[in-house]
Amino acid sequence: MELKDHPHSTSLLSQAIFVVNKHAKTAPNPKALYELKKESIEKMIQEGRAKKLGLHFTDNPKFSQQHSDVIVQCGDYIFHLPPTKDDIKNLPHFGSRCANKRNPKTYLSLSKAKHILQSYIGKNIHCEDYSFKPRRSSFQVKRNQHNSSTLFSSSFLGKNLSYYKK
């Protein structure tokens, strides 16, 4: 029997995978986050903590080519992975995705989730590509707005500049 809050409990690992997956969907460069998710789920499957349930059609096929994803159950959570050739041969196909099935909400920071999964798989996957570019300061934004909206106006052009904006 495993403790629910143990760093490598199925429950906590599933929550960490959920958080990493959620952030990967909006990351500018999600490759490292998806790799962390995949390796964690594969290790959980090897240990018998997760189970491949079957296949279903993906919601957003690439290049309009229909393909399937593997449905994996980890604790109370459901995840998707790309199928292997063995998965396509051996797992049942359920057709379209069930839209009303949702994962439970979880409140875990991305940094904590990454730390949990990296310590679980025993590998430090470099996820720094996730970071966003720093926002420009309000001074920089105002300065750029000022420069772009300024039209050279000489006193000899007069007050009506609409003629020159054509």
Short mmCIF file of C-alpha atoms in Angstrom, two decimals:
data_model
loop_
_atom_site.label_atom_id
_atom_site.label_comp_id
_atom_site.label_asym_id
_atom_site.label_seq_id
_atom_site.Cartn_x
_atom_site.Cartn_y
_atom_site.Cartn_z
CA MET A 1 0.00 0.00 0.00
CA GLU A 2 1.39 3.38 -0.98
CA LEU A 3 0.91 6.63 0.86
CA LYS A 4 -1.18 9.23 -0.97
CA ASP A 5 1.25 12.12 -0.39
CA HIS A 6 4.44 10.12 -0.87
CA PRO A 7 6.58 11.83 -3.56
CA HIS A 8 6.19 8.81 -5.85
CA SER A 9 2.62 7.78 -5.04
CA THR A 10 0.44 7.00 -8.06
CA SER A 11 -1.91 9.81 -7.06
CA LEU A 12 0.80 12.46 -6.84
CA LEU A 13 2.55 11.25 -10.01
CA SER A 14 -0.76 11.40 -11.91
CA GLN A 15 -1.37 14.94 -10.70
CA ALA A 16 2.16 15.97 -11.71
CA ILE A 17 1.70 14.47 -15.18
CA PHE A 18 -1.61 16.32 -15.50
CA VAL A 19 0.03 19.67 -14.65
CA VAL A 20 2.98 19.10 -17.01
CA ASN A 21 0.62 18.05 -19.81
CA LYS A 22 -1.64 21.08 -19.25
CA HIS A 23 1.32 23.47 -19.45
CA ALA A 24 2.79 21.68 -22.47
CA LYS A 25 -0.38 22.40 -24.46
CA THR A 26 0.27 26.16 -24.26
CA ALA A 27 4.07 26.21 -24.13
CA PRO A 28 5.96 27.89 -26.97
CA ASN A 29 8.31 24.88 -27.12
CA PRO A 30 6.57 21.90 -25.46
CA LYS A 31 8.93 19.11 -26.55
CA ALA A 32 10.73 18.71 -23.20
CA LEU A 33 7.47 18.76 -21.22
CA TYR A 34 5.89 16.11 -23.46
CA GLU A 35 9.05 14.00 -23.14
CA LEU A 36 8.80 14.22 -19.35
CA LYS A 37 5.12 13.18 -19.51
CA LYS A 38 5.83 10.26 -21.86
CA GLU A 39 8.75 8.85 -19.89
CA SER A 40 6.82 9.12 -16.61
CA ILE A 41 3.78 7.32 -18.01
CA GLU A 42 5.91 4.62 -19.61
CA LYS A 43 7.65 3.95 -16.28
CA MET A 44 4.28 3.83 -14.50
CA ILE A 45 3.04 1.29 -17.08
CA GLN A 46 6.16 -0.86 -16.54
CA GLU A 47 5.57 -0.80 -12.78
CA GLY A 48 1.88 -1.66 -13.15
CA ARG A 49 0.70 1.73 -11.81
CA ALA A 50 -0.83 2.75 -15.15
CA LYS A 51 -2.71 0.80 -17.76
CA LYS A 52 -3.25 1.19 -21.50
CA LEU A 53 -7.00 0.97 -22.05
CA GLY A 54 -7.27 1.21 -25.83
CA LEU A 55 -7.17 3.57 -28.76
CA HIS A 56 -9.39 6.38 -29.96
CA PHE A 57 -9.31 8.93 -32.75
CA THR A 58 -7.41 12.10 -32.00
CA ASP A 59 -9.39 15.33 -31.71
CA ASN A 60 -7.04 17.46 -33.80
CA PRO A 61 -5.46 15.36 -36.54
CA LYS A 62 -2.28 16.73 -38.11
CA PHE A 63 -2.53 17.68 -41.77
CA SER A 64 -6.15 16.43 -41.77
CA GLN A 65 -4.89 12.85 -41.53
CA GLN A 66 -7.00 10.84 -39.09
CA HIS A 67 -4.92 8.92 -36.55
CA SER A 68 -5.36 7.40 -33.13
CA ASP A 69 -3.97 7.95 -29.64
CA VAL A 70 -3.45 5.43 -26.86
CA ILE A 71 -5.67 6.01 -23.82
CA VAL A 72 -3.73 5.47 -20.60
CA GLN A 73 -5.27 5.40 -17.13
CA CYS A 74 -3.03 6.58 -14.27
CA GLY A 75 -4.92 6.56 -10.99
CA ASP A 76 -7.96 8.81 -11.46
CA TYR A 77 -6.49 10.49 -14.56
CA ILE A 78 -6.68 9.65 -18.26
CA PHE A 79 -3.84 10.61 -20.62
CA HIS A 80 -3.01 10.11 -24.29
CA LEU A 81 0.20 8.90 -25.86
CA PRO A 82 1.19 8.25 -29.47
CA PRO A 83 0.64 4.57 -30.27
CA THR A 84 3.36 2.07 -31.06
CA LYS A 85 2.87 -0.59 -33.75
CA ASP A 86 2.13 -3.14 -31.00
CA ASP A 87 -0.52 -0.83 -29.53
CA ILE A 88 -2.28 -0.57 -32.89
CA LYS A 89 -2.23 -4.37 -33.28
CA ASN A 90 -3.18 -5.35 -29.72
CA LEU A 91 -5.39 -2.65 -28.18
CA PRO A 92 -9.12 -2.28 -28.84
CA HIS A 93 -10.26 0.81 -30.77
CA PHE A 94 -13.08 2.80 -29.17
CA GLY A 95 -13.75 5.16 -32.09
CA SER A 96 -14.30 8.82 -31.22
CA ARG A 97 -13.23 10.37 -27.95
CA CYS A 98 -15.74 10.56 -25.10
CA ALA A 99 -16.13 14.31 -24.65
CA ASN A 100 -17.79 14.19 -21.22
CA LYS A 101 -14.89 12.39 -19.47
CA ARG A 102 -12.70 14.94 -17.65
CA ASN A 103 -9.67 14.62 -15.40
CA PRO A 104 -10.04 15.84 -11.81
CA LYS A 105 -8.76 19.34 -11.07
CA THR A 106 -5.41 19.59 -9.36
CA TYR A 107 -3.50 22.45 -7.79
CA LEU A 108 0.20 21.88 -8.17
CA SER A 109 2.81 24.28 -9.52
CA LEU A 110 4.62 23.43 -12.73
CA SER A 111 8.02 23.59 -11.04
CA LYS A 112 6.92 21.15 -8.32
CA ALA A 113 5.31 18.84 -10.89
CA LYS A 114 8.52 18.80 -12.98
CA HIS A 115 10.60 18.11 -9.86
CA ILE A 116 8.35 15.20 -8.84
CA LEU A 117 8.48 13.59 -12.29
CA GLN A 118 12.20 14.15 -12.79
CA SER A 119 13.02 12.55 -9.45
CA TYR A 120 10.64 9.67 -10.28
CA ILE A 121 12.19 8.82 -13.64
CA GLY A 122 15.70 9.56 -12.32
CA LYS A 123 16.48 11.91 -15.14
CA ASN A 124 16.77 15.66 -15.30
CA ILE A 125 15.04 16.59 -18.56
CA HIS A 126 15.95 20.14 -19.52
CA CYS A 127 12.61 21.99 -19.57
CA GLU A 128 14.00 25.53 -19.72
CA ASP A 129 12.67 25.94 -23.26
CA TYR A 130 9.28 26.43 -21.65
CA SER A 131 10.09 29.87 -20.28
CA PHE A 132 8.47 32.83 -21.93
CA LYS A 133 10.28 35.92 -23.12
CA PRO A 134 10.27 38.64 -20.47
CA ARG A 135 7.60 41.25 -20.90
CA ARG A 136 8.64 44.71 -21.93
CA SER A 137 8.40 47.38 -19.28
CA SER A 138 5.63 49.95 -19.53
CA PHE A 139 8.33 52.59 -20.20
CA GLN A 140 9.52 50.67 -23.28
CA VAL A 141 5.96 50.24 -24.54
CA LYS A 142 5.16 53.96 -24.10
CA ARG A 143 8.43 54.97 -25.74
CA ASN A 144 7.73 52.72 -28.75
CA GLN A 145 4.16 53.99 -29.05
CA HIS A 146 5.40 57.55 -28.92
CA ASN A 147 7.99 56.98 -31.64
CA SER A 148 5.65 55.12 -33.97
CA SER A 149 2.84 57.66 -33.74
CA THR A 150 5.03 60.70 -34.28
CA LEU A 151 4.78 62.06 -37.79
CA PHE A 152 7.40 64.51 -38.88
CA SER A 153 5.58 67.78 -38.94
CA SER A 154 7.32 70.88 -40.03
CA SER A 155 5.81 74.26 -39.44
CA PHE A 156 5.58 74.96 -43.17
CA LEU A 157 3.26 71.93 -43.76
CA GLY A 158 0.40 73.56 -41.93
CA LYS A 159 -2.06 72.00 -39.50
CA ASN A 160 -3.92 69.67 -41.92
CA LEU A 161 -1.66 66.63 -42.37
CA SER A 162 -4.33 64.29 -43.75
CA TYR A 163 -3.18 65.06 -47.28
CA TYR A 164 0.27 63.59 -46.53
CA LYS A 165 -1.04 60.40 -44.86
CA LYS A 166 -2.48 58.99 -48.10
#
